[in-house]
PDB file of C-alpha atoms in Angstrom:
ATOM      1  CA  MET T   1      11.595   1.787  84.864  1.00 44.00           C
ATOM      2  CA  LYS T   2       8.390   1.970  86.832  1.00 40.00           C
ATOM      3  CA  ILE T   3       6.993   5.468  87.152  1.00 41.00           C
ATOM      4  CA  LEU T   4       4.636   5.970  90.096  1.00 36.00           C
ATOM      5  CA  TRP T   5       1.375   7.901  90.097  1.00 37.00           C
ATOM      6  CA  ARG T   6       3.100  10.909  91.578  1.00 48.00           C
ATOM      7  CA  GLN T   7       4.835  11.241  88.216  1.00 47.00           C
ATOM      8  CA  LEU T   8       1.423  11.709  86.663  1.00 39.00           C
ATOM      9  CA  ILE T   9       1.152  14.756  88.861  1.00 41.00           C
ATOM     10  CA  SER T  10       4.554  15.855  87.579  1.00 47.00           C
ATOM     11  CA  LEU T  11       3.469  15.601  83.974  1.00 47.00           C
ATOM     12  CA  MET T  12      -0.101  16.855  84.071  1.00 47.00           C
ATOM     13  CA  GLN T  13       0.875  19.359  86.939  1.00 43.00           C
ATOM     14  CA  GLY T  14       2.834  15.991  85.056  1.00 43.00           C
ATOM     15  CA  LEU T  15      -0.203  13.802  81.344  1.00 43.00           C
ATOM     16  CA  PHE T  16      -3.495  12.068  80.928  1.00 39.00           C
ATOM     17  CA  LEU T  17      -4.867  10.073  79.892  1.00 36.00           C
ATOM     18  CA  LEU T  18      -1.068   9.886  80.326  1.00 36.00           C
ATOM     19  CA  GLY T  19      11.593  18.663  76.711  1.00 34.00           C
ATOM     20  CA  GLY T  20      13.756  21.778  76.708  1.00 33.00           C
ATOM     21  CA  ALA T  21      13.471  25.370  76.292  1.00 31.00           C
ATOM     22  CA  LEU T  22       9.823  26.309  76.170  1.00 31.00           C
ATOM     23  CA  LEU T  23       9.105  27.522  72.678  1.00 31.00           C
ATOM     24  CA  VAL T  24       5.528  28.677  72.407  1.00 31.00           C
ATOM     25  CA  ASN T  25       4.841  30.756  69.328  1.00 35.00           C
ATOM     26  CA  ALA T  26       1.226  31.074  68.373  1.00 35.00           C
ATOM     27  CA  CYS T  27      -1.075  33.909  67.461  1.00 32.00           C
ATOM     28  CA  ALA T  28      -4.782  33.650  68.217  1.00 37.00           C
ATOM     29  CA  THR T  29      -7.687  36.006  67.856  1.00 35.00           C
ATOM     30  CA  LYS T  30     -11.338  35.037  68.133  1.00 38.00           C
ATOM     31  CA  PRO T  31     -13.059  31.746  69.020  1.00 39.00           C
ATOM     32  CA  VAL T  32     -15.102  29.876  66.495  1.00 36.00           C
ATOM     33  CA  VAL T  33     -18.502  28.523  67.452  1.00 38.00           C
ATOM     34  CA  GLU T  34     -19.330  26.284  64.529  1.00 42.00           C
ATOM     35  CA  GLY T  35     -17.783  24.263  61.732  1.00 51.00           C
ATOM     36  CA  PRO T  36     -15.145  21.515  61.808  1.00 74.00           C
ATOM     37  CA  LEU T  37     -11.766  22.491  63.219  1.00 86.00           C
ATOM     38  CA  GLN T  38      -8.475  21.670  61.522  1.00 93.00           C
ATOM     39  CA  GLN T  39      -6.176  23.546  63.884  1.00 96.00           C
ATOM     40  CA  ALA T  40      -6.775  25.416  67.112  1.00 97.00           C
ATOM     41  CA  GLU T  41      -5.498  26.519  70.487  1.00 98.00           C
ATOM     42  CA  TRP T  42      -7.211  25.833  73.799  1.00 98.00           C
ATOM     43  CA  GLU T  43      -6.807  27.187  77.310  1.00 97.00           C
ATOM     44  CA  THR T  44      -7.850  24.488  79.715  1.00 97.00           C
ATOM     45  CA  LYS T  45      -7.802  23.589  83.375  1.00 97.00           C
ATOM     46  CA  ALA T  46      -7.754  20.096  84.804  1.00 94.00           C
ATOM     47  CA  LEU T  47      -8.532  18.576  88.173  1.00 94.00           C
ATOM     48  CA  ILE T  48      -6.712  15.268  88.500  1.00 90.00           C
ATOM     49  CA  ARG T  49      -7.597  12.751  91.199  1.00 90.00           C
ATOM     50  CA  ASP T  50      -5.361   9.859  92.220  1.00 85.00           C
ATOM     51  CA  MET T  51      -7.800   7.621  94.056  1.00 84.00           C
ATOM     52  CA  LYS T  52      -5.088   5.219  95.181  1.00 82.00           C
ATOM     53  CA  GLU T  53      -3.153   7.971  96.937  1.00 84.00           C
ATOM     54  CA  ASN T  54      -6.323   9.957  97.749  1.00 88.00           C
ATOM     55  CA  LYS T  55      -4.827  13.113  96.275  1.00 88.00           C
ATOM     56  CA  SER T  56      -6.134  15.817  93.939  1.00 90.00           C
ATOM     57  CA  ASN T  57      -4.191  18.376  91.922  1.00 88.00           C
ATOM     58  CA  SER T  58      -5.233  21.279  89.723  1.00 94.00           C
ATOM     59  CA  VAL T  59      -3.221  22.393  86.696  1.00 94.00           C
ATOM     60  CA  SER T  60      -3.564  24.617  83.654  1.00 96.00           C
ATOM     61  CA  ILE T  61      -2.962  23.001  80.265  1.00 95.00           C
ATOM     62  CA  ASP T  62      -2.432  25.061  77.124  1.00 97.00           C
ATOM     63  CA  MET T  63      -2.903  22.985  73.982  1.00 97.00           C
ATOM     64  CA  MET T  64      -1.984  23.841  70.388  1.00 98.00           C
ATOM     65  CA  ALA T  65      -2.797  21.311  67.711  1.00 97.00           C
ATOM     66  CA  VAL T  66      -3.102  20.632  64.019  1.00 97.00           C
ATOM     67  CA  LYS T  67      -5.599  17.808  63.623  1.00 96.00           C
ATOM     68  CA  ASN T  68      -3.950  14.394  63.123  1.00 96.00           C
ATOM     69  CA  GLN T  69      -0.518  16.015  62.667  1.00 96.00           C
ATOM     70  CA  ARG T  70       1.062  17.958  65.532  1.00 97.00           C
ATOM     71  CA  VAL T  71       0.242  18.674  69.169  1.00 97.00           C
ATOM     72  CA  ARG T  72       1.824  20.701  71.954  1.00 97.00           C
ATOM     73  CA  LEU T  73       0.847  20.762  75.638  1.00 95.00           C
ATOM     74  CA  ASP T  74       2.284  23.178  78.186  1.00 95.00           C
ATOM     75  CA  ILE T  75       1.360  22.424  81.780  1.00 94.00           C
ATOM     76  CA  THR T  76       1.615  24.824  84.697  1.00 95.00           C
ATOM     77  CA  ALA T  77       0.618  24.724  88.353  1.00 93.00           C
ATOM     78  CA  LEU T  78      -0.344  27.532  90.712  1.00 86.00           C
ATOM     79  CA  MET T  79       1.389  30.875  90.226  1.00 86.00           C
ATOM     80  CA  GLY T  80       2.436  29.813  86.733  1.00 87.00           C
ATOM     81  CA  PHE T  81       4.958  27.227  87.981  1.00 92.00           C
ATOM     82  CA  GLN T  82       6.228  25.374  84.909  1.00 93.00           C
ATOM     83  CA  VAL T  83       5.580  21.668  85.321  1.00 91.00           C
ATOM     84  CA  ALA T  84       5.878  19.993  81.911  1.00 92.00           C
ATOM     85  CA  SER T  85       5.875  20.469  78.150  1.00 94.00           C
ATOM     86  CA  LEU T  86       5.012  17.867  75.546  1.00 95.00           C
ATOM     87  CA  VAL T  87       5.169  17.832  71.744  1.00 97.00           C
ATOM     88  CA  MET T  88       4.149  14.980  69.486  1.00 97.00           C
ATOM     89  CA  SER T  89       3.168  13.708  66.097  1.00 97.00           C
ATOM     90  CA  PRO T  90       1.392  10.401  65.457  1.00 96.00           C
ATOM     91  CA  LYS T  91       4.774   8.640  65.400  1.00 95.00           C
ATOM     92  CA  GLU T  92       7.081  10.651  67.675  1.00 97.00           C
ATOM     93  CA  ILE T  93       6.857  12.207  71.125  1.00 96.00           C
ATOM     94  CA  ALA T  94       9.057  14.304  73.411  1.00 96.00           C
ATOM     95  CA  TYR T  95       8.297  15.749  76.803  1.00 94.00           C
ATOM     96  CA  ALA T  96      10.115  17.473  79.636  1.00 94.00           C
ATOM     97  CA  ILE T  97       9.203  17.157  83.306  1.00 92.00           C
ATOM     98  CA  TYR T  98      10.739  20.294  84.767  1.00 94.00           C
ATOM     99  CA  PRO T  99      10.666  19.546  88.530  1.00 93.00           C
ATOM    100  CA  ARG T 100      12.374  16.207  87.882  1.00 93.00           C
ATOM    101  CA  LYS T 101      14.751  17.569  85.220  1.00 96.00           C
ATOM    102  CA  GLU T 102      13.922  14.655  82.908  1.00 95.00           C
ATOM    103  CA  PHE T 103      13.518  14.711  79.137  1.00 96.00           C
ATOM    104  CA  TYR T 104      11.772  11.800  77.402  1.00 95.00           C
ATOM    105  CA  TYR T 105      11.819  11.206  73.666  1.00 96.00           C
ATOM    106  CA  GLY T 106      11.119   8.465  71.160  1.00 95.00           C
ATOM    107  CA  LYS T 107       8.330   6.528  69.518  1.00 94.00           C
ATOM    108  CA  ASN T 108       4.790   7.690  70.166  1.00 95.00           C
ATOM    109  CA  SER T 109       2.526   4.820  71.148  1.00 91.00           C
ATOM    110  CA  GLU T 110       0.183   3.665  73.872  1.00 87.00           C
ATOM    111  CA  LYS T 111       3.261   2.610  75.830  1.00 84.00           C
ATOM    112  CA  SER T 112       4.641   6.151  75.881  1.00 86.00           C
ATOM    113  CA  VAL T 113       1.639   7.190  77.976  1.00 72.00           C
ATOM    114  CA  GLU T 114       1.419   3.959  79.924  1.00 72.00           C
ATOM    115  CA  ARG T 115       4.888   4.477  81.364  1.00 61.00           C
ATOM    116  CA  ILE T 116       3.768   7.883  82.629  1.00 63.00           C
ATOM    117  CA  ILE T 117       0.332   7.171  84.073  1.00 64.00           C
ATOM    118  CA  GLY T 118      -0.247   3.449  83.719  1.00 60.00           C
ATOM    119  CA  LEU T 119      -2.943   4.138  81.120  1.00 72.00           C
ATOM    120  CA  SER T 120      -3.031   2.439  77.719  1.00 76.00           C
ATOM    121  CA  LEU T 121      -4.025   5.376  75.540  1.00 86.00           C
ATOM    122  CA  HIS T 122      -2.241   6.767  72.506  1.00 92.00           C
ATOM    123  CA  PRO T 123      -1.264  10.378  73.397  1.00 93.00           C
ATOM    124  CA  MET T 124      -2.687  11.739  70.129  1.00 96.00           C
ATOM    125  CA  ASN T 125      -6.083  10.943  71.618  1.00 96.00           C
ATOM    126  CA  LEU T 126      -5.639  13.986  73.864  1.00 95.00           C
ATOM    127  CA  ALA T 127      -5.939  16.114  70.727  1.00 96.00           C
ATOM    128  CA  ASN T 128      -8.820  13.959  69.456  1.00 97.00           C
ATOM    129  CA  ILE T 129     -10.647  14.758  72.678  1.00 97.00           C
ATOM    130  CA  ALA T 130     -10.083  18.485  72.179  1.00 97.00           C
ATOM    131  CA  PHE T 131     -11.248  18.300  68.551  1.00 96.00           C
ATOM    132  CA  ASP T 132     -14.339  16.286  69.587  1.00 96.00           C
ATOM    133  CA  GLU T 133     -13.055  13.319  67.611  1.00 96.00           C
ATOM    134  CA  PRO T 134     -13.502   9.665  68.648  1.00 97.00           C
ATOM    135  CA  VAL T 135     -10.841   8.071  70.812  1.00 96.00           C
ATOM    136  CA  ARG T 136      -8.884   5.737  68.558  1.00 95.00           C
ATOM    137  CA  GLY T 137      -7.282   2.402  69.308  1.00 92.00           C
ATOM    138  CA  PRO T 138      -8.148  -1.255  69.870  1.00 92.00           C
ATOM    139  CA  GLY T 139     -11.244  -1.871  71.952  1.00 94.00           C
ATOM    140  CA  TRP T 140     -12.707   1.650  71.818  1.00 96.00           C
ATOM    141  CA  THR T 141     -16.372   2.326  71.053  1.00 97.00           C
ATOM    142  CA  CYS T 142     -18.023   5.752  70.934  1.00 97.00           C
ATOM    143  CA  GLU T 143     -21.542   7.133  71.191  1.00 97.00           C
ATOM    144  CA  GLN T 144     -23.351  10.296  70.075  1.00 95.00           C
ATOM    145  CA  ASP T 145     -26.112  12.146  71.885  1.00 93.00           C
ATOM    146  CA  SER T 146     -29.558  12.944  70.499  1.00 91.00           C
ATOM    147  CA  SER T 147     -28.077  15.883  68.572  1.00 89.00           C
ATOM    148  CA  HIS T 148     -25.558  13.543  66.876  1.00 91.00           C
ATOM    149  CA  ILE T 149     -22.660  15.084  68.814  1.00 93.00           C
ATOM    150  CA  LEU T 150     -19.950  12.863  70.291  1.00 96.00           C
ATOM    151  CA  SER T 151     -20.787  12.229  73.938  1.00 97.00           C
ATOM    152  CA  LYS T 152     -18.842   9.190  75.160  1.00 98.00           C
ATOM    153  CA  CYS T 153     -16.028   6.823  74.243  1.00 98.00           C
ATOM    154  CA  GLU T 154     -15.303   3.723  76.266  1.00 97.00           C
ATOM    155  CA  ASN T 155     -12.857   0.851  76.393  1.00 95.00           C
ATOM    156  CA  LYS T 156     -14.599  -1.726  78.556  1.00 94.00           C
ATOM    157  CA  GLN T 157     -11.684  -4.147  78.543  1.00 92.00           C
ATOM    158  CA  ARG T 158      -9.416  -1.510  80.055  1.00 90.00           C
ATOM    159  CA  SER T 159     -12.137   0.168  82.149  1.00 93.00           C
ATOM    160  CA  ILE T 160     -11.404   3.573  80.617  1.00 94.00           C
ATOM    161  CA  ARG T 161     -14.152   6.067  79.788  1.00 97.00           C
ATOM    162  CA  VAL T 162     -14.142   9.536  78.205  1.00 97.00           C
ATOM    163  CA  GLU T 163     -17.294  11.672  78.450  1.00 98.00           C
ATOM    164  CA  TRP T 164     -18.010  15.081  76.902  1.00 97.00           C
ATOM    165  CA  LYS T 165     -20.339  17.199  79.054  1.00 96.00           C
ATOM    166  CA  ASP T 166     -21.702  20.711  79.650  1.00 94.00           C
ATOM    167  CA  ARG T 167     -21.200  22.084  76.149  1.00 94.00           C
ATOM    168  CA  THR T 168     -21.967  25.826  76.103  1.00 93.00           C
ATOM    169  CA  GLU T 169     -20.836  28.353  73.469  1.00 92.00           C
ATOM    170  CA  GLY T 170     -17.738  26.373  72.573  1.00 91.00           C
ATOM    171  CA  LYS T 171     -16.874  25.528  76.171  1.00 96.00           C
ATOM    172  CA  LYS T 172     -17.026  21.967  77.476  1.00 97.00           C
ATOM    173  CA  LYS T 173     -16.064  19.599  80.254  1.00 98.00           C
ATOM    174  CA  VAL T 174     -14.422  16.262  79.498  1.00 97.00           C
ATOM    175  CA  VAL T 175     -14.296  13.615  82.213  1.00 97.00           C
ATOM    176  CA  ILE T 176     -11.728  10.845  81.839  1.00 95.00           C
ATOM    177  CA  THR T 177     -11.998   7.921  84.238  1.00 95.00           C
ATOM    178  CA  ALA T 178      -9.903   4.799  84.657  1.00 91.00           C
ATOM    179  CA  PRO T 179      -9.125   2.472  87.559  1.00 89.00           C
ATOM    180  CA  GLN T 180      -7.938   4.680  90.444  1.00 85.00           C
ATOM    181  CA  PHE T 181      -7.782   7.763  88.195  1.00 88.00           C
ATOM    182  CA  GLU T 182     -10.115  10.608  87.270  1.00 92.00           C
ATOM    183  CA  MET T 183      -9.505  13.791  85.301  1.00 93.00           C
ATOM    184  CA  GLN T 184     -12.042  16.599  84.919  1.00 96.00           C
ATOM    185  CA  TRP T 185     -10.840  18.698  82.002  1.00 96.00           C
ATOM    186  CA  LEU T 186     -12.431  22.113  81.415  1.00 98.00           C
ATOM    187  CA  PHE T 187     -12.035  23.703  77.982  1.00 98.00           C
ATOM    188  CA  LYS T 188     -12.588  27.334  77.072  1.00 97.00           C
ATOM    189  CA  ALA T 189     -13.862  28.026  73.563  1.00 97.00           C
ATOM    190  CA  PRO T 190     -11.027  27.317  71.089  1.00 96.00           C
ATOM    191  CA  GLN T 191      -9.037  30.000  69.330  1.00 95.00           C
ATOM    192  CA  THR T 192      -9.042  29.048  65.666  1.00 93.00           C
ATOM    193  CA  GLU T 193      -7.496  31.934  63.745  1.00 91.00           C
ATOM    194  CA  VAL T 194      -4.002  30.737  64.583  1.00 93.00           C
ATOM    195  CA  GLN T 195      -0.695  30.782  62.751  1.00 91.00           C
ATOM    196  CA  PHE T 196       1.665  28.217  64.228  1.00 95.00           C
ATOM    197  CA  LYS T 197       5.383  28.496  63.542  1.00 91.00           C
ATOM    198  CA  PRO T 198       7.455  25.327  62.994  1.00 83.00           C
ATOM    199  CA  GLU T 199       9.238  25.790  66.333  1.00 92.00           C
ATOM    200  CA  THR T 200       5.908  25.713  68.147  1.00 95.00           C
ATOM    201  CA  PHE T 201       6.024  21.921  67.894  1.00 97.00           C
ATOM    202  CA  THR T 202       9.724  21.602  68.723  1.00 96.00           C
ATOM    203  CA  LEU T 203      11.071  20.673  72.127  1.00 97.00           C
ATOM    204  CA  LYS T 204      14.774  20.464  72.894  1.00 95.00           C
ATOM    205  CA  GLN T 205      16.498  18.812  75.803  1.00 96.00           C
ATOM    206  CA  PRO T 206      17.252  21.481  78.428  1.00 95.00           C
ATOM    207  CA  ASP T 207      20.720  21.813  79.895  1.00 96.00           C
ATOM    208  CA  GLY T 208      21.141  19.613  82.930  1.00 97.00           C
ATOM    209  CA  PHE T 209      18.152  17.386  82.118  1.00 97.00           C
ATOM    210  CA  LYS T 210      18.531  13.609  81.999  1.00 97.00           C
ATOM    211  CA  ALA T 211      17.574  12.200  78.588  1.00 97.00           C
ATOM    212  CA  ILE T 212      15.496   9.005  78.617  1.00 95.00           C
ATOM    213  CA  GLN T 213      14.601   7.271  75.376  1.00 94.00           C
ATOM    214  CA  ILE T 214      11.152   5.744  74.937  1.00 91.00           C
ATOM    215  CA  ASN T 215      11.331   2.511  72.957  1.00 82.00           C
TER     216      ASN T 215
END
């Protein structure tokens, strides 16, 4: 089933670079400013541009993640309107698009994002971006700046680029560009003293939502 660009807005508003009762249970205290992260929580905002439709949308994205293991995204629009929730591991993914009353679940792969936004990118790379880790997958190459900090990853064959910019006291801007798509993703400094409960990374199909399996 072809999903149009407006469904990107539903997932990241409604995913990039593209679900059930909302169960967010995390405790965070102070941000860390140095040292490698293994788990963290981020408050972020994203400006998403659909060049084909000439439309822009702003959303808030709360991310909780354990590196290389579990990730949760909760996406809201203006006035806290609940747009989407997504949980995933390297092998499995589930997400709910609340305005559409649709619940997707199944194998996590590049195709699970491609069906949402037409972008061949494994969804776990969203957490890699937050953790300042290289984008992984066939055809990706990455660069570091003069301070040996990750600055850019690019897939020239697919015309997709991820750039880390404006790093200040743990904050950063990440710009993701692809054909007819741009996302400017602003991160606050991460909260690292977190204790995630198992249900944090659980998403159940809400009553009245259509279930769609991702193969």
